[in-house]
Structure formats: structure tokens, C-alpha cells
mmCIF file of C-alpha atoms in Angstrom:
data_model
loop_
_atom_site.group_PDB
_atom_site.id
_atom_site.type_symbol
_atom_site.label_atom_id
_atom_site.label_comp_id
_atom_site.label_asym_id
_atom_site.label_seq_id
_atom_site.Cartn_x
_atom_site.Cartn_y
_atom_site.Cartn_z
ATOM 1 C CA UNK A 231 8.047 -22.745 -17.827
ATOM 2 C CA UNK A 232 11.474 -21.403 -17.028
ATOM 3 C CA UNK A 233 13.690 -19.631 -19.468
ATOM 4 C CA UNK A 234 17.182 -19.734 -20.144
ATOM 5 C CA UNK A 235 19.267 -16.243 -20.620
ATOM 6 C CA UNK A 236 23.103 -16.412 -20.917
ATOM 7 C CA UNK A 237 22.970 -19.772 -18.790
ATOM 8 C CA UNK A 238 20.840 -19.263 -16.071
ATOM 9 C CA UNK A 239 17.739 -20.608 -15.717
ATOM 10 C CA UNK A 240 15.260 -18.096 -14.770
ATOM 11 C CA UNK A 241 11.526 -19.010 -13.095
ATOM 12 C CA UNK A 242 8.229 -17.541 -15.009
ATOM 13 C CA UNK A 243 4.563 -18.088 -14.247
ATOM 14 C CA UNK A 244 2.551 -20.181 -16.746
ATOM 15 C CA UNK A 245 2.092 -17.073 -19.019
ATOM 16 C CA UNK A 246 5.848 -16.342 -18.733
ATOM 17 C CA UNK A 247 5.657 -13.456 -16.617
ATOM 18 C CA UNK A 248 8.826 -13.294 -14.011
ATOM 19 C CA UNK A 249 8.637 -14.925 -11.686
ATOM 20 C CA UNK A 250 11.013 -12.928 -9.295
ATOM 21 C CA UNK A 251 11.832 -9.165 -10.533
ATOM 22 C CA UNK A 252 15.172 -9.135 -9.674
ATOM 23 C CA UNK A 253 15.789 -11.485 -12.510
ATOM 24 C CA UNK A 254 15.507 -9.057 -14.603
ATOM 25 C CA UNK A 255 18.291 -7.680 -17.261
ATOM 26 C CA UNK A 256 18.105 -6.516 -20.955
ATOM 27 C CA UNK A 257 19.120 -9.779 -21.893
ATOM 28 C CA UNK A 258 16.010 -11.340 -20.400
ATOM 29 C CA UNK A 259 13.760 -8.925 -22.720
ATOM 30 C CA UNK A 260 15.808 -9.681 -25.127
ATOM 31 C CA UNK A 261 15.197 -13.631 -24.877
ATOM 32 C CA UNK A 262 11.658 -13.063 -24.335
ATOM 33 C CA UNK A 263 10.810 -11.111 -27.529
ATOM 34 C CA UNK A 264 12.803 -13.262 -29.573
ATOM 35 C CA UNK A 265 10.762 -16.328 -28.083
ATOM 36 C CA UNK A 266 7.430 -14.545 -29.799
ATOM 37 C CA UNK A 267 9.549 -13.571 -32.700
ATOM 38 C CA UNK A 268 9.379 -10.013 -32.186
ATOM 39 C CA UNK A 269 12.451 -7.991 -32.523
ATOM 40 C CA UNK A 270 13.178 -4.946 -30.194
ATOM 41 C CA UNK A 271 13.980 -1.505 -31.536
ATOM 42 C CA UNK A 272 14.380 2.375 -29.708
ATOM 43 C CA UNK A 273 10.456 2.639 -29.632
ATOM 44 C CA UNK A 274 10.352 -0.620 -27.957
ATOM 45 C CA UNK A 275 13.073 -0.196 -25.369
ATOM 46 C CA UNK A 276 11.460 3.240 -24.529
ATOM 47 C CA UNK A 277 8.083 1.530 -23.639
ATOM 48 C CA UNK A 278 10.087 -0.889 -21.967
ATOM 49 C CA UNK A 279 12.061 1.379 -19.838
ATOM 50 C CA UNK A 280 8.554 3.717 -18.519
ATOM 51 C CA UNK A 281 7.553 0.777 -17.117
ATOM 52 C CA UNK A 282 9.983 -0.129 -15.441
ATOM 53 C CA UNK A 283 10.641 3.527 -13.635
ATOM 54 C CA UNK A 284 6.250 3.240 -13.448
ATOM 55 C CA UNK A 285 6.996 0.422 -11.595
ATOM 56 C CA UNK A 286 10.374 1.736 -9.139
ATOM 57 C CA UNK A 287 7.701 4.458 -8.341
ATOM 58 C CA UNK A 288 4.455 3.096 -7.915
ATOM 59 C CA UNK A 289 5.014 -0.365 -7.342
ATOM 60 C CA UNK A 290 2.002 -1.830 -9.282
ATOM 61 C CA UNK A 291 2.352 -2.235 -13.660
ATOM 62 C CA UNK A 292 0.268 0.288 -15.352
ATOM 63 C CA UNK A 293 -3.528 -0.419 -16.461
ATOM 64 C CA UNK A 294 -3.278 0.128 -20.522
ATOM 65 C CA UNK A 295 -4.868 2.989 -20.219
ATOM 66 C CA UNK A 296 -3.335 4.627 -17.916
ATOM 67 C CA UNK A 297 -0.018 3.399 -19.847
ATOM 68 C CA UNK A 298 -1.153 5.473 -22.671
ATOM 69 C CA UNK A 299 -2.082 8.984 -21.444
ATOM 70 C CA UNK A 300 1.448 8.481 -19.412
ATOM 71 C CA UNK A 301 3.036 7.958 -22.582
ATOM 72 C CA UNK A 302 1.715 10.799 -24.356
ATOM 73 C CA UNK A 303 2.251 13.072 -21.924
ATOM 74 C CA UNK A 304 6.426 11.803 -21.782
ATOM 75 C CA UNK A 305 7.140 10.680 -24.812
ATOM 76 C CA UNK A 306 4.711 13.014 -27.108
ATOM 77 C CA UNK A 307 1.306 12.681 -28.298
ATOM 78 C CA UNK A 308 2.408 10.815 -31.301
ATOM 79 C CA UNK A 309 3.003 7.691 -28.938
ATOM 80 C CA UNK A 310 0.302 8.288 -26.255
ATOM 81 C CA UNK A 311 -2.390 6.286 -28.603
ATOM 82 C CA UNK A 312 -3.020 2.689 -28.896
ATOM 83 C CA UNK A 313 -2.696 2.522 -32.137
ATOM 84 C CA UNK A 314 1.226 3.168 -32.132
ATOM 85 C CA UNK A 315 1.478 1.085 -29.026
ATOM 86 C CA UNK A 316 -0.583 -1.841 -30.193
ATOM 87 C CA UNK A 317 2.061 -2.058 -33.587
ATOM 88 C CA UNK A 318 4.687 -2.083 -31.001
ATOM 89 C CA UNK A 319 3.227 -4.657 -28.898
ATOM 90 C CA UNK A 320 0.522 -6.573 -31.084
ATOM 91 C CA UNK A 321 -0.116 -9.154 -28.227
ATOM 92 C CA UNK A 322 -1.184 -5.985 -25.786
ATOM 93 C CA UNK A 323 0.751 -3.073 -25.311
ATOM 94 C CA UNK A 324 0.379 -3.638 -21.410
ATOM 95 C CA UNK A 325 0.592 -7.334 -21.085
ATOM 96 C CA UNK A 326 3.327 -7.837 -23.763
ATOM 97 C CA UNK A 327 5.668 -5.031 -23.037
ATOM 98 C CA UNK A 328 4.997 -5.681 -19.105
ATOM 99 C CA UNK A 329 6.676 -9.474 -19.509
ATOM 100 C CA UNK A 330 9.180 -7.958 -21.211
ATOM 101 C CA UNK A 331 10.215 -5.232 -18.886
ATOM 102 C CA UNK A 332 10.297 -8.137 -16.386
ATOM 103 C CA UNK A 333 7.209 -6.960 -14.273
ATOM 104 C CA UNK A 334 4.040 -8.417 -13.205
ATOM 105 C CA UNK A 335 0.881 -8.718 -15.292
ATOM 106 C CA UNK A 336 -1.093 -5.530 -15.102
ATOM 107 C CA UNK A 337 -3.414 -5.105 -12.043
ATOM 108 C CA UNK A 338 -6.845 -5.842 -14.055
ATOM 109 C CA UNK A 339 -5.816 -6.735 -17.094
ATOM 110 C CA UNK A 340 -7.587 -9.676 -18.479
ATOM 111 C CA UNK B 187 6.967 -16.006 37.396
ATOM 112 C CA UNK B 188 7.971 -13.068 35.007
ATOM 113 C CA UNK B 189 5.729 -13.235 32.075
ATOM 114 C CA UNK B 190 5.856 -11.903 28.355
ATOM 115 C CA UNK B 191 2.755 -10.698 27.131
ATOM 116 C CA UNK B 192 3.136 -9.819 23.234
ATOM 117 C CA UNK B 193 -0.050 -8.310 21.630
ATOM 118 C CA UNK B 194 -0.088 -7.931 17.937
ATOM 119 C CA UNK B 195 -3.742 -6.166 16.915
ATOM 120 C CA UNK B 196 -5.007 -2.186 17.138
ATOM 121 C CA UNK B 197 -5.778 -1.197 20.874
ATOM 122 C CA UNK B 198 -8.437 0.549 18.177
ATOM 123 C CA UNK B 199 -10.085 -2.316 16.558
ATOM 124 C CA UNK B 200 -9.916 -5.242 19.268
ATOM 125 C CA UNK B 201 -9.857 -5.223 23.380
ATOM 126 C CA UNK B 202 -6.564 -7.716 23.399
ATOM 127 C CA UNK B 203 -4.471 -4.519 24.820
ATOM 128 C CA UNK B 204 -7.231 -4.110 27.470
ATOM 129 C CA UNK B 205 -7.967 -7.881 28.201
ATOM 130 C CA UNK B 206 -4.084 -7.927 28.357
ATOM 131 C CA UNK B 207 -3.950 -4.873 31.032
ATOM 132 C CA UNK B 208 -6.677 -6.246 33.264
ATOM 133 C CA UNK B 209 -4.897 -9.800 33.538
ATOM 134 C CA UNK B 210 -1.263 -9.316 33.364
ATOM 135 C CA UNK B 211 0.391 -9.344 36.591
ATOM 136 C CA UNK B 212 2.809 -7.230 38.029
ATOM 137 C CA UNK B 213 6.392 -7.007 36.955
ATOM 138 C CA UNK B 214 5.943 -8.995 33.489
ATOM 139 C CA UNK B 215 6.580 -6.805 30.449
ATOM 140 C CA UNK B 216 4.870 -6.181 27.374
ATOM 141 C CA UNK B 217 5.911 -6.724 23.607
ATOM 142 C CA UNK B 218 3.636 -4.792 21.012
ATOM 143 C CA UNK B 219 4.278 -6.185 17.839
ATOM 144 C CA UNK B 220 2.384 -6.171 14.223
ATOM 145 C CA UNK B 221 -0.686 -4.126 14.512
ATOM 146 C CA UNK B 222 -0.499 -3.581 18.347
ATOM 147 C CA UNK B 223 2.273 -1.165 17.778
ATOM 148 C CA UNK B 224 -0.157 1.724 16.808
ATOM 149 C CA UNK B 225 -0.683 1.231 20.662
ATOM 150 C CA UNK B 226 2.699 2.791 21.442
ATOM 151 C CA UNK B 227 2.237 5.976 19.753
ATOM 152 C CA UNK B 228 1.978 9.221 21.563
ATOM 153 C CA UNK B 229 -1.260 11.007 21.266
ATOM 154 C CA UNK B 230 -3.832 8.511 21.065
ATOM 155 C CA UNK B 231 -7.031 7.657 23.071
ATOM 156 C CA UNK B 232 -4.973 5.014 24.773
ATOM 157 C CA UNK B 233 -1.931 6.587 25.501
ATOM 158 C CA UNK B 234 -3.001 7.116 28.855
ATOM 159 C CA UNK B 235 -3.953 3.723 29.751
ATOM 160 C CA UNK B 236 -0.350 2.312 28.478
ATOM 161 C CA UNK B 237 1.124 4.907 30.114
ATOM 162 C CA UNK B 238 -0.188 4.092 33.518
ATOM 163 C CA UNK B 239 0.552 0.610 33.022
ATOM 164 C CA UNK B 240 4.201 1.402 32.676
ATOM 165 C CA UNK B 241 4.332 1.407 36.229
ATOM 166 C CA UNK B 242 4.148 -1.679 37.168
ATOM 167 C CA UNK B 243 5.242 -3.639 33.863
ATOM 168 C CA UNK B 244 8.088 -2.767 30.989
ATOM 169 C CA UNK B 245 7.282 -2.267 28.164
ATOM 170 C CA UNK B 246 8.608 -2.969 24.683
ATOM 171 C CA UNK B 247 7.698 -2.330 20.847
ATOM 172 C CA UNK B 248 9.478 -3.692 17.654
ATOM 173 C CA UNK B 249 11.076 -1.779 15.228
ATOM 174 C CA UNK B 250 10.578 -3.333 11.983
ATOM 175 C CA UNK B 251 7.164 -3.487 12.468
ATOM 176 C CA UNK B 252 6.974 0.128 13.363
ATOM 177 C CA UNK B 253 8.838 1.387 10.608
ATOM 178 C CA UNK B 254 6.876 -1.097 7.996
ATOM 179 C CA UNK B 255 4.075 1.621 9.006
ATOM 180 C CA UNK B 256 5.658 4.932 9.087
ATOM 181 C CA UNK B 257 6.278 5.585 12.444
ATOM 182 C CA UNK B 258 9.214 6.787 13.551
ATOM 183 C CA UNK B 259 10.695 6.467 17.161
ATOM 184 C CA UNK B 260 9.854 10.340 18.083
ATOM 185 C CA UNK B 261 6.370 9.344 17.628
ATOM 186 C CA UNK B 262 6.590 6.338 20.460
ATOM 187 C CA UNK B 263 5.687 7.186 24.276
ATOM 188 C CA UNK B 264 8.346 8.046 26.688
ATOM 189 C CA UNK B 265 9.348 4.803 28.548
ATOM 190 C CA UNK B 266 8.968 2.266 25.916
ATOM 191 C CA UNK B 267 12.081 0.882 24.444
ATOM 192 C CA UNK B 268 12.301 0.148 20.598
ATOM 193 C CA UNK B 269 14.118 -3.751 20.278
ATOM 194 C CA UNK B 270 14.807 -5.129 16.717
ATOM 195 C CA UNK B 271 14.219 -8.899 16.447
ATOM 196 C CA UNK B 272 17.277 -9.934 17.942
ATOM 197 C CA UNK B 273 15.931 -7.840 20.895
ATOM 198 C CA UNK B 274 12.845 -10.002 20.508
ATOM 199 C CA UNK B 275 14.235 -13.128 21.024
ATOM 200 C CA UNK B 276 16.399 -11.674 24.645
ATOM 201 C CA UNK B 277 13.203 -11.227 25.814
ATOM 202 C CA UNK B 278 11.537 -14.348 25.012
ATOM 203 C CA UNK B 279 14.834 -15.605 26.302
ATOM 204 C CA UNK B 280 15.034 -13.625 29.793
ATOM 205 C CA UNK B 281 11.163 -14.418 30.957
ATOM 206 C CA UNK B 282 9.625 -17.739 32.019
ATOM 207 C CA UNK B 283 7.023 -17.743 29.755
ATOM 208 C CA UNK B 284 5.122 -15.859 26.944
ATOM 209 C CA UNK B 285 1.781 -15.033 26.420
ATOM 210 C CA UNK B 286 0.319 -13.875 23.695
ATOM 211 C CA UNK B 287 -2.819 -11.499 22.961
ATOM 212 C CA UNK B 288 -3.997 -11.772 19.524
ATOM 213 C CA UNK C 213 -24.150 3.183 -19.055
ATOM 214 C CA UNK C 214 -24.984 5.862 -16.778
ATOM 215 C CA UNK C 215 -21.886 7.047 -14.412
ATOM 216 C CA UNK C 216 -22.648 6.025 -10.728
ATOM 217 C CA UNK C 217 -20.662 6.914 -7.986
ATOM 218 C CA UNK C 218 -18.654 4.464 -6.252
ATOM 219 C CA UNK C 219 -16.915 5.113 -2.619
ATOM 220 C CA UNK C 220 -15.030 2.510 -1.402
ATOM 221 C CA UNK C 221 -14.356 2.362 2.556
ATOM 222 C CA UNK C 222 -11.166 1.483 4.474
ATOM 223 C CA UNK C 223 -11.141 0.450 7.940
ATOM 224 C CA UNK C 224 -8.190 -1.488 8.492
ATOM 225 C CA UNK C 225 -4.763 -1.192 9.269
ATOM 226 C CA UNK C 226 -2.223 -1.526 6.405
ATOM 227 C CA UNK C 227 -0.006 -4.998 7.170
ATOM 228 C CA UNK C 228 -1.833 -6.969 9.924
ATOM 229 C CA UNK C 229 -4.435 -7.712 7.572
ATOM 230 C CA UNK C 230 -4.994 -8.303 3.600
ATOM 231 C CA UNK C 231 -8.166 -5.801 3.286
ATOM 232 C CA UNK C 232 -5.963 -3.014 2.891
ATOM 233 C CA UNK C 233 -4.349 -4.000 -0.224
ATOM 234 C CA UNK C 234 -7.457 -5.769 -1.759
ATOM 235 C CA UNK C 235 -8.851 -2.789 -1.360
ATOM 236 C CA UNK C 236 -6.231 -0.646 -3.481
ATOM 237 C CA UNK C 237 -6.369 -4.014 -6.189
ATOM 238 C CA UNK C 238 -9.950 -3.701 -6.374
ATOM 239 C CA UNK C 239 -10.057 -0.032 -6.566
ATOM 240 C CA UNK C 240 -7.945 -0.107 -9.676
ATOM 241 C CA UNK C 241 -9.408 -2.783 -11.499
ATOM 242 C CA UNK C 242 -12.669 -0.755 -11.179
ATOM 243 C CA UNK C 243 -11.236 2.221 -11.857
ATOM 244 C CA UNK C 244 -11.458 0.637 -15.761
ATOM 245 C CA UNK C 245 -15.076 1.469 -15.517
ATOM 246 C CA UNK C 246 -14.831 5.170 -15.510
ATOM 247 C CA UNK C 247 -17.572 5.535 -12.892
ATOM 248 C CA UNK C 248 -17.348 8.414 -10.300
ATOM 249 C CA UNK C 249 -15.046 6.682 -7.524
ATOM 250 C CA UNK C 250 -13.921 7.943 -4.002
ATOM 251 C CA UNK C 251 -12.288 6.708 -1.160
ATOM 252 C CA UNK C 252 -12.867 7.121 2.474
ATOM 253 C CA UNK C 253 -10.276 6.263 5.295
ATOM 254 C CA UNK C 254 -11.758 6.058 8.799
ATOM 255 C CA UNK C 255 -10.610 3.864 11.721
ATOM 256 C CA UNK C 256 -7.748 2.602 11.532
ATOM 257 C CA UNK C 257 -7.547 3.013 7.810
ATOM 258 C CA UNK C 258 -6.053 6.166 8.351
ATOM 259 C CA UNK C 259 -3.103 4.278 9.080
ATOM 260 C CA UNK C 260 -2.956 3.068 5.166
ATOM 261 C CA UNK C 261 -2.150 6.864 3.946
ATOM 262 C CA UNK C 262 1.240 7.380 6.466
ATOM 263 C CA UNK C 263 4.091 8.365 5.339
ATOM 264 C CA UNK C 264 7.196 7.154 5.462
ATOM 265 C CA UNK C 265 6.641 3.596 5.645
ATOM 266 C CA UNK C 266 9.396 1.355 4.787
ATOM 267 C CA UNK C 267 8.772 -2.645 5.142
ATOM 268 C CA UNK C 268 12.126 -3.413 4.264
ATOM 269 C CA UNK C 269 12.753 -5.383 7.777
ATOM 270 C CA UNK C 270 8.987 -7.426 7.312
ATOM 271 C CA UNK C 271 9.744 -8.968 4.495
ATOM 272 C CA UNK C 272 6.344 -7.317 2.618
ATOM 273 C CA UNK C 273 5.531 -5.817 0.077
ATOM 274 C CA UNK C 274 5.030 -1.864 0.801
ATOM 275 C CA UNK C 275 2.368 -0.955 -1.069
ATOM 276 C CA UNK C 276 1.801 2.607 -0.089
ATOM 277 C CA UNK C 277 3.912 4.065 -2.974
ATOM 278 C CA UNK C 278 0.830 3.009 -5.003
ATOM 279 C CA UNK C 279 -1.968 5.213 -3.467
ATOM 280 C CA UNK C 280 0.519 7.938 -5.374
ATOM 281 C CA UNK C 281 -1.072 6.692 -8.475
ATOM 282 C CA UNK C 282 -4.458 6.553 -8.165
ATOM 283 C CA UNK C 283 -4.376 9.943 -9.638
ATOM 284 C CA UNK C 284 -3.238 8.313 -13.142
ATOM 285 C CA UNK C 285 -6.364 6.467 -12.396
ATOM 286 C CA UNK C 286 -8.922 9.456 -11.920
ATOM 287 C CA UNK C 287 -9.389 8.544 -8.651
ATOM 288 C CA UNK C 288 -8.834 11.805 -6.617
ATOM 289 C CA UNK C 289 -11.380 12.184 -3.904
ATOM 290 C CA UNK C 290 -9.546 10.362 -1.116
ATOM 291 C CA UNK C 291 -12.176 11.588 1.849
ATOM 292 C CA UNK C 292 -9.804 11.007 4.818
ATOM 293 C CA UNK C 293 -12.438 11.422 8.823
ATOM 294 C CA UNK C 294 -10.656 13.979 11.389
ATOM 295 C CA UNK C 295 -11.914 12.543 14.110
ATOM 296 C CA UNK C 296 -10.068 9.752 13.247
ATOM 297 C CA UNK C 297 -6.880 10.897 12.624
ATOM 298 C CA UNK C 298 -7.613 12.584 16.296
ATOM 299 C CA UNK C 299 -8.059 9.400 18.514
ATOM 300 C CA UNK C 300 -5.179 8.392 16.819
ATOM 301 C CA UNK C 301 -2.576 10.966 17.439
ATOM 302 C CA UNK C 302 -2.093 12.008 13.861
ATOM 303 C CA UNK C 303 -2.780 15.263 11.559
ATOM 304 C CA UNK C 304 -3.103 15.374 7.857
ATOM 305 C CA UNK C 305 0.836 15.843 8.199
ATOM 306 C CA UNK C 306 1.504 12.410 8.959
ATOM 307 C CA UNK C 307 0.008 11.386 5.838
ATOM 308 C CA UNK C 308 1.262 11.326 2.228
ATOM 309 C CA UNK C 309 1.109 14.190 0.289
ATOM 310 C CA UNK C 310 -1.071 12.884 -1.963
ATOM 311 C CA UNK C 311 -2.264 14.831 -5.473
ATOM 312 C CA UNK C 312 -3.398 14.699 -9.022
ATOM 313 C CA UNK C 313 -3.623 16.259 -12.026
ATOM 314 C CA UNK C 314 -6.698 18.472 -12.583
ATOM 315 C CA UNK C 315 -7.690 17.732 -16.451
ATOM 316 C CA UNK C 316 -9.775 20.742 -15.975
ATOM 317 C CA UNK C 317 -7.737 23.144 -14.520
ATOM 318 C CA UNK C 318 -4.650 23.324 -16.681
ATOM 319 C CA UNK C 319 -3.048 19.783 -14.835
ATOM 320 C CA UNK C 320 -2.133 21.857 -12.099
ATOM 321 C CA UNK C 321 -1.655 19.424 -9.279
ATOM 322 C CA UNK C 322 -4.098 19.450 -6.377
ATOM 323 C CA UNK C 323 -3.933 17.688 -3.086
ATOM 324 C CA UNK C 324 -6.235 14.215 -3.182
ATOM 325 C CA UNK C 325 -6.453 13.848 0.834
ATOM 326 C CA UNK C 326 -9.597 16.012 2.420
ATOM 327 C CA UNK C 327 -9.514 15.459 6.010
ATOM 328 C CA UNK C 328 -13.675 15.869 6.782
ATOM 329 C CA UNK C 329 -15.629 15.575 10.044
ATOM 330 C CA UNK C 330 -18.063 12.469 10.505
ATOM 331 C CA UNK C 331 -20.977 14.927 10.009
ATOM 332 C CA UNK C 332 -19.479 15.514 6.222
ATOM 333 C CA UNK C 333 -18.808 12.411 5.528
ATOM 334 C CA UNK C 334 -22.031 10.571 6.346
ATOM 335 C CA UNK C 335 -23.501 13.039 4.360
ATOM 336 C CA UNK C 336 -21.215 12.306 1.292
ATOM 337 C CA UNK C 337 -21.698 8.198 1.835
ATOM 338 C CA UNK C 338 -25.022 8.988 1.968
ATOM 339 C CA UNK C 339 -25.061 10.324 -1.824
ATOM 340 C CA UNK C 340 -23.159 6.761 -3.230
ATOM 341 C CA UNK C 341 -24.929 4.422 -5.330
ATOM 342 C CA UNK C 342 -22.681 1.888 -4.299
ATOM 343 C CA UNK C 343 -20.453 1.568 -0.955
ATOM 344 C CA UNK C 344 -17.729 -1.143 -0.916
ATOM 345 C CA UNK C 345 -16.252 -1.997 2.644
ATOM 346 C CA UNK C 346 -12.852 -3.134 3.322
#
């Protein structure tokens, strides 16, 4: 189902993934989170914004796992565990904060 | 009848450069394209055959498809001539027919 | 479970043909499992590990910036064959720089790529529990 941000009509898969990545803008994470009533806050937007260099660099979204020891290792140990990810991101640190940073669901993640 | 042979796997993993060699006449030219580009490259076990075969037919690689795998145009065998897509469709353009080797 | 070691091997060309990426997909799904995983490029696989590959013309994906994360992954023992690398022109210099991490060793970063003969590497494919061929 497509979603609307600032008029334009932008094309998801069925789990509301984007559909192209160049669709992507603040606005659209915006939208997204507000869709699963989540708001977004600093700690959010900093999640947001490692994946989205993880992905200009490696080309592929991170496994959650891997997500986390990157974390920790950037943004301090206080953040690399999945307990402070998970309150984040309750529906899945990887998947949730992955839709939001406009990329495609994790390679393996079920 | 000026022929354009294009072949588009390895020279390494299937015999369409070779079957293409043995058949091709004379004075036709050859378009490696895709996977049959590694077949351009200088320093490989075929070099020498392609070589040899530039006597008697031109020979031609594309660019995009070299570049999509890292190799750049020092790396291509003296005598071959790099064309870009446009370059591709001169040549289907300037022969009477095309063949291709997959 | 008991930690077995995985190697999975690549024989194909990067863009002519899918195996090359469902072989990267597959490698990091498994690499979820934690089990003792290496890599070994021989044939044209080599060609998957060059550098400098830009498919902006091809309209594909260029996937090769990934095999720079497999480290993130734990999955460091990329066994590349020298012979061929020879047939096909190219030394470990026409490859990717490719390292990790070492947990054990401070994180210092360490090369991934070992270029080995045939000899060594049937003798390390002969120590997997389970081979996977792409």
C-alpha cells in the first residue's frame, strides 16, 4: 500500500518497506512512525541515520546483530544492547528502524 | 558478407570464444560483451589465442560492461577498441548480420 | 549445538549470472548461526572480489561494496586459489582490500583475502563439515 508524504504518493511493499530508495526524505520517516504511532526523538534519528550511512557503504541493511555491536562500538556501549534498541524500536530494532530509514528489510531477518 | 560475432560468457567457463574462433570467417569482427569481456584482458590463458585472431578479424569490447567488473581499459589487450553502447549499435549497424555466441 | 565449519564455494563470475550474489545472501543469512564459516573463490569467482567495479552504466545493482562487511559478520577467512588468479591475469592487487576486526587481537584490522595454492586449499575443503557450491 502506498503512502502519502507532503503530496506525493510514494510505492511500499506489502509490509511497507520502500519501495524505491530514492524516495526517501525525513518526512517519509516521519509519516511512517506516526502511521504505528510511534513518535521520533534524537535516539531514534541516530539509529535512523547509521543505517542509512550502513547502507551508502555496504549496500545491504544490517542483520540485528550486527546492528548492535555496530552501535556500541559508535554510539557507546550504553546503546550497543538490545534492550535500549528494542524500547526504541519495539516492533524490531532492525526491521522497524530499517522501514523507517527508507531501506530494505534486513538480509535474513524473518 | 561481413559478420558480427558478439560473445557474452567466460572464455574460462564455456568454449563459445573458441567455437566462435574456429567458425568465424575472415574479416568479420568480434563484440565481447557481458561475461565474455574477461576474454579481453591482458594476461590470461587466452590472451594468446585472441590475440592471434586479431589478425584476420577486429575486434571490439564494451565499456559498461567492463567497468560493471572492475576492469579498467589499461588492463584490455593492445588492438581491441573499447565502444560504449552507442558504439554497439554502429556496429550492428555497419555489418550484414550478427551472430551471437552465448 | 556443536560449531561446524561451513565453507561456501564461488565459481562464477559476478553479473552474468545470479550465483554470485545468492551466494553473498546466503552467506549472511547463515552467518546468524554462528558456525565456523569460510569462503573460497576459485574460477572465475575470483572475478567477484575486484576492485573497482562500478555498474553504474548496467543498470545493476553492484554488490561488491558488501563483501566489505562480512567482517561485521565474523566471516573473515575469504580463501582466495593463486592459480586462479594466474590463468586469469590478476594478483591479489586487483582485488579488494578486504579486512576485519580481530576480537582477539585488540580489533586491529587484518586482511580477510589469503591467496592459497590448490594443494592448500583441497586440504582446507577437505576439513568442512559442510561445502556449499555456488
Amino acid at each position: 500500500m502506498p503512502i502519502e508524504v507532503n503530496g506525493k504518493t510514494l510505492e511500499t511493499d506489502e509490509e511497507g518497506y520502500l519501495a524505491n530508495l530514492s524516495d526517501w526524505s525525513p518526512e517519509v520517516a516521519e509519516a511512517m512512525a506516526k502511521a504505528d504511532g510511534q513518535e521520533l526523538t534524537d535516539a531514534h534519528w541516530e539509529v535512523i541515520n547509521f543505517l542509512r550511512e550502513y547502507y551508502e557503504e555496504y549496500q545491504i541493511a544490517p542483520a540485528v546483530r550486527v546492528l548492535t555491536k555496530a552501535i556500541g562500538k559508535k554510539l557507546g556501549a550504553d546503546k550497543g544492547n538490545s534492550k535500549y534498541l528494542y524500547e526504541l524500536f519495539p516492533y524490531g530494532p532492525a526491521k522497524q528502524a530499517c522501514k523507517y530509514a527508507g531501506l530494505p528489510k534486513p538480509t535474513g531477518c524473518v | 558478407m561481413a559478420m558480427l560475432h558478439t560473445i557474452n560468457k567466460s572464455p574460462f567457463e564455456r568454449n563459445s570464444l573458441d567455437s566462435c574462433l574456429r567458425l568465424a570467417r575472415d574479416g568479420g569482427s568480434v563484440l565481447l560483451i557481458e561475461d565474455g569481456v574477461y576474454a579481453a584482458t591482458k594476461g590470461t590463458k587466452v590472451a594468446d589465442k585472441v590475440t592471434a585472431a586479431m589478425g584476420r578479424m577486429k575486434f571490439y569490447v564494451l565499456g559498461p560492461d567492463m567497468k560493471a567488473r572492475g576492469i579498467s581499459e589499461d588492463k584490455i589487450l593492445d588492438g581491441i577498441q573499447v565502444v560504449d553502447y552507442g558504439g554497439f549499435v554502429d556496429l550492428v549497424a555497419e555489418h550484414d548480420n550478427v551472430q551471437s555466441w552465448l | 549445538m556443536s560449531v561446524k565449519k561451513f565453507m561456501y564455494v564461488n565459481r562464477k563470475a559476478p553479473y552474468g549470472t545470479i550465483y554470485a550474489l545468492e551466494s553473498l545472501e546466503v552467506v549472511l543469512i547463515g552467518a546468524a548461526f554462528e558456525q565456523d564459516v569460510s569462503l573460497a573463490f576459485v574460477d572465475d569467482g575470483v572475478y567477484q572480489l575486484m576492485k573497482g567495479q562500478d555498474t553504474s552504466e548496467v543498470g545493476m545493482k553492484n554488490f561488491s561494496p558488501t563483501y566489505n562487511a562480512l567482517g561485521d559478520y565474523d566471516v573473515n577467512k575469504l580463501y582466495v586459489e593463486k592459480e586462479s588468479l594466474e590463468e586469469r591475469g590478476l594478483t591479489v592487487d586487483d582485488l579488494m582490500p578486504l579486512t576485519y576486526e580481530d576480537e582477539n587481537d585488540d580489533y586491529k584490522e587484518k586482511p580477510s583475502i589469503r591467496v592459497v595454492t590448490s594443494e592448500e586449499l583441497s586440504a582446507i575443503m577437505d576439513e568442512q563439515d559442510v561445502v556449499l557450491s555456488f
